[in-house]
XYZ file of C-alpha atoms in Angstrom:
156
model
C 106.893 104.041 86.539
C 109.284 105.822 84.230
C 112.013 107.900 86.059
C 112.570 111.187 84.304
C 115.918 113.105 84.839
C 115.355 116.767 84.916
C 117.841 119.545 83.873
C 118.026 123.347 84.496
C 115.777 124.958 81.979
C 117.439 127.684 79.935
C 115.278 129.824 77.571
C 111.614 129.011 77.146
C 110.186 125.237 76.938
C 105.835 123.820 76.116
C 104.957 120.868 77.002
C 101.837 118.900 75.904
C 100.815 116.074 77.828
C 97.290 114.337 78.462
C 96.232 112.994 82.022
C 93.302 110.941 81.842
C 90.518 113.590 81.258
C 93.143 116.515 82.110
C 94.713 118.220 78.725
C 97.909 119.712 80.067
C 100.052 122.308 78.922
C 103.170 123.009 80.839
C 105.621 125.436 80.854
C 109.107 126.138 82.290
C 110.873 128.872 81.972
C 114.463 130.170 83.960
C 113.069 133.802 83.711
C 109.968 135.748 83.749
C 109.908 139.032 81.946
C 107.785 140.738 79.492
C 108.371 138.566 76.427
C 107.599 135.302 77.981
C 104.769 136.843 80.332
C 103.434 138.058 76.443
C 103.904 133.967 75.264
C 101.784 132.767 78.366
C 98.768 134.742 77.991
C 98.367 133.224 74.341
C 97.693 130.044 76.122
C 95.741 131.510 78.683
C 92.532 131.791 76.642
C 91.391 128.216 76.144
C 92.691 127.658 80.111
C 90.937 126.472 83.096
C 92.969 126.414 85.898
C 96.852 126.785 86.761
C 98.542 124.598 88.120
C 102.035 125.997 89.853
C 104.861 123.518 90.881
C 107.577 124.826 93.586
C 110.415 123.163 94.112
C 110.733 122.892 98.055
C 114.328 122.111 98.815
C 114.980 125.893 96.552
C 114.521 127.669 100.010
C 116.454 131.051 98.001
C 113.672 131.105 95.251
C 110.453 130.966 97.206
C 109.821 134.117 96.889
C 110.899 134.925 92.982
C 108.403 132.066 92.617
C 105.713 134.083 94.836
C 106.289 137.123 92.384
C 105.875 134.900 89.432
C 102.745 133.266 90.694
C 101.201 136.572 91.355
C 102.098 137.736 87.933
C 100.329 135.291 86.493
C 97.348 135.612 88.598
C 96.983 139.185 88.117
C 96.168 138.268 84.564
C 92.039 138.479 83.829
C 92.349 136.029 81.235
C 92.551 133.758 84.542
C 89.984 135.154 86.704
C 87.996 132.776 88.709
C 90.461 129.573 87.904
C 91.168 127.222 90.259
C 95.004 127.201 91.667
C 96.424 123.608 92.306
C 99.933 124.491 93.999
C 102.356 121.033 93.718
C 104.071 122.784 96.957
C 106.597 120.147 97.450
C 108.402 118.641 94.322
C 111.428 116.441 95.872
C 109.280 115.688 99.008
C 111.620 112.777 99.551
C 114.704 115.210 100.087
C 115.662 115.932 103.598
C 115.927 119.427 102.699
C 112.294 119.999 101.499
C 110.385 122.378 103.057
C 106.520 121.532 104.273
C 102.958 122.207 103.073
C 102.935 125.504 105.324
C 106.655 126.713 104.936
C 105.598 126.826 101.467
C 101.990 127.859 101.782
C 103.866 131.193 104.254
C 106.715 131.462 101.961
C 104.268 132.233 98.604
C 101.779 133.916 101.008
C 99.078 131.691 99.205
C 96.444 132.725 101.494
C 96.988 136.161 100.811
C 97.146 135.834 97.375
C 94.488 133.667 96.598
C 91.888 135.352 98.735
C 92.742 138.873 97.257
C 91.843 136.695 93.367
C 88.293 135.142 95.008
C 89.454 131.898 93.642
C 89.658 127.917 95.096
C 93.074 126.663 95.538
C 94.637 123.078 97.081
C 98.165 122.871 97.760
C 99.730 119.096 97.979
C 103.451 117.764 98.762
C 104.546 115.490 96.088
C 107.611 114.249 94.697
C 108.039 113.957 91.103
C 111.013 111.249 91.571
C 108.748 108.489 93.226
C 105.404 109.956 91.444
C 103.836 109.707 94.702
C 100.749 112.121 95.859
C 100.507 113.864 92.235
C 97.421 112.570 91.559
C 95.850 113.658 94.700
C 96.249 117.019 93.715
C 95.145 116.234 90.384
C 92.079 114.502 91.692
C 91.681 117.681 93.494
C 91.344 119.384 90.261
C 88.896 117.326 88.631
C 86.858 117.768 91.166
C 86.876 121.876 90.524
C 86.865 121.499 87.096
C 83.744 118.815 87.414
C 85.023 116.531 86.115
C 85.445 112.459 87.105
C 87.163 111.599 90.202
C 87.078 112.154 93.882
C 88.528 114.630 95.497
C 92.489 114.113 96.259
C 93.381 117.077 98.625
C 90.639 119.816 100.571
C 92.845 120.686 103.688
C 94.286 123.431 102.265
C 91.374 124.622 99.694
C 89.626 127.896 100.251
């Protein structure tokens, strides 16, 4: 397992990365506004589903990262996608909230009835790579494609 050191991300950042049958592209951002909302939706077109990681121990920003998530699912170009929430990045912290602190704090159940789409939220931790591919399995499954299914307790 490689260890990857993350850093604050300032400005804009794309990421291309393949997981087995899952094309990925990810983005990070330190700001939503207009401009980068604009950048998104030129990806959003060949998309199938989002997938949103939170960091859980970031009590303060649950709910900018609520009104980013809802930004981006008011967007028709995602209508219908499936939502794969990585709720708990840095799982292993003391400080990290759980699967339902996080599922209240982004109102998830709210949100993602009022869109009519599937969603599956899973605690991970990118440090140890451990559960990640639960929810990814999870995804595959929604997307039909191969592998079993990682993570229904919180799907809709």
């Amino acid at each position: 397992k490689e260890i990857v050191t993350t850093r604050p991300v300032i400005g804009f950042e794309v990421y291309s990365l393949k997981l087995n049958d899952l094309e990925l592209i990810s983005f990070s951002n330190g700001h939503l506004d207009g401009v980068l909302m604009n950048l998104y939706r030129a990806f959003f077109k060949p998309t199938s589903a989002l997938v949103w990681m939170v960091d859980s121990t970031d009590k303060k920003n649950f709910k900018e990262s609520r009104e980013r998530l809802e930004k981006f699912l008011s967007c028709s170009e995602l209508d219908g996608h499936p939502l794969l929430v990585l709720a708990n990045n840095k799982q292993d912290s003391d400080e990290a909230s759980s699967v339902n602190e996080v599922t209240e704090a982004l109102h998830l159940a709210e949100i993602v009835v009022s869109t009519g789409r599937n969603w599956c939220i899973k605690d991970c931790s990118t440090k140890n790579m451990t559960k990640i591919d639960e929810g990814f399995n999870w995804l595959r499954k929604e997307l039909k494609l191969t592998g079993d299914n990682g993570g229904e307790e919180n799907k809709r």
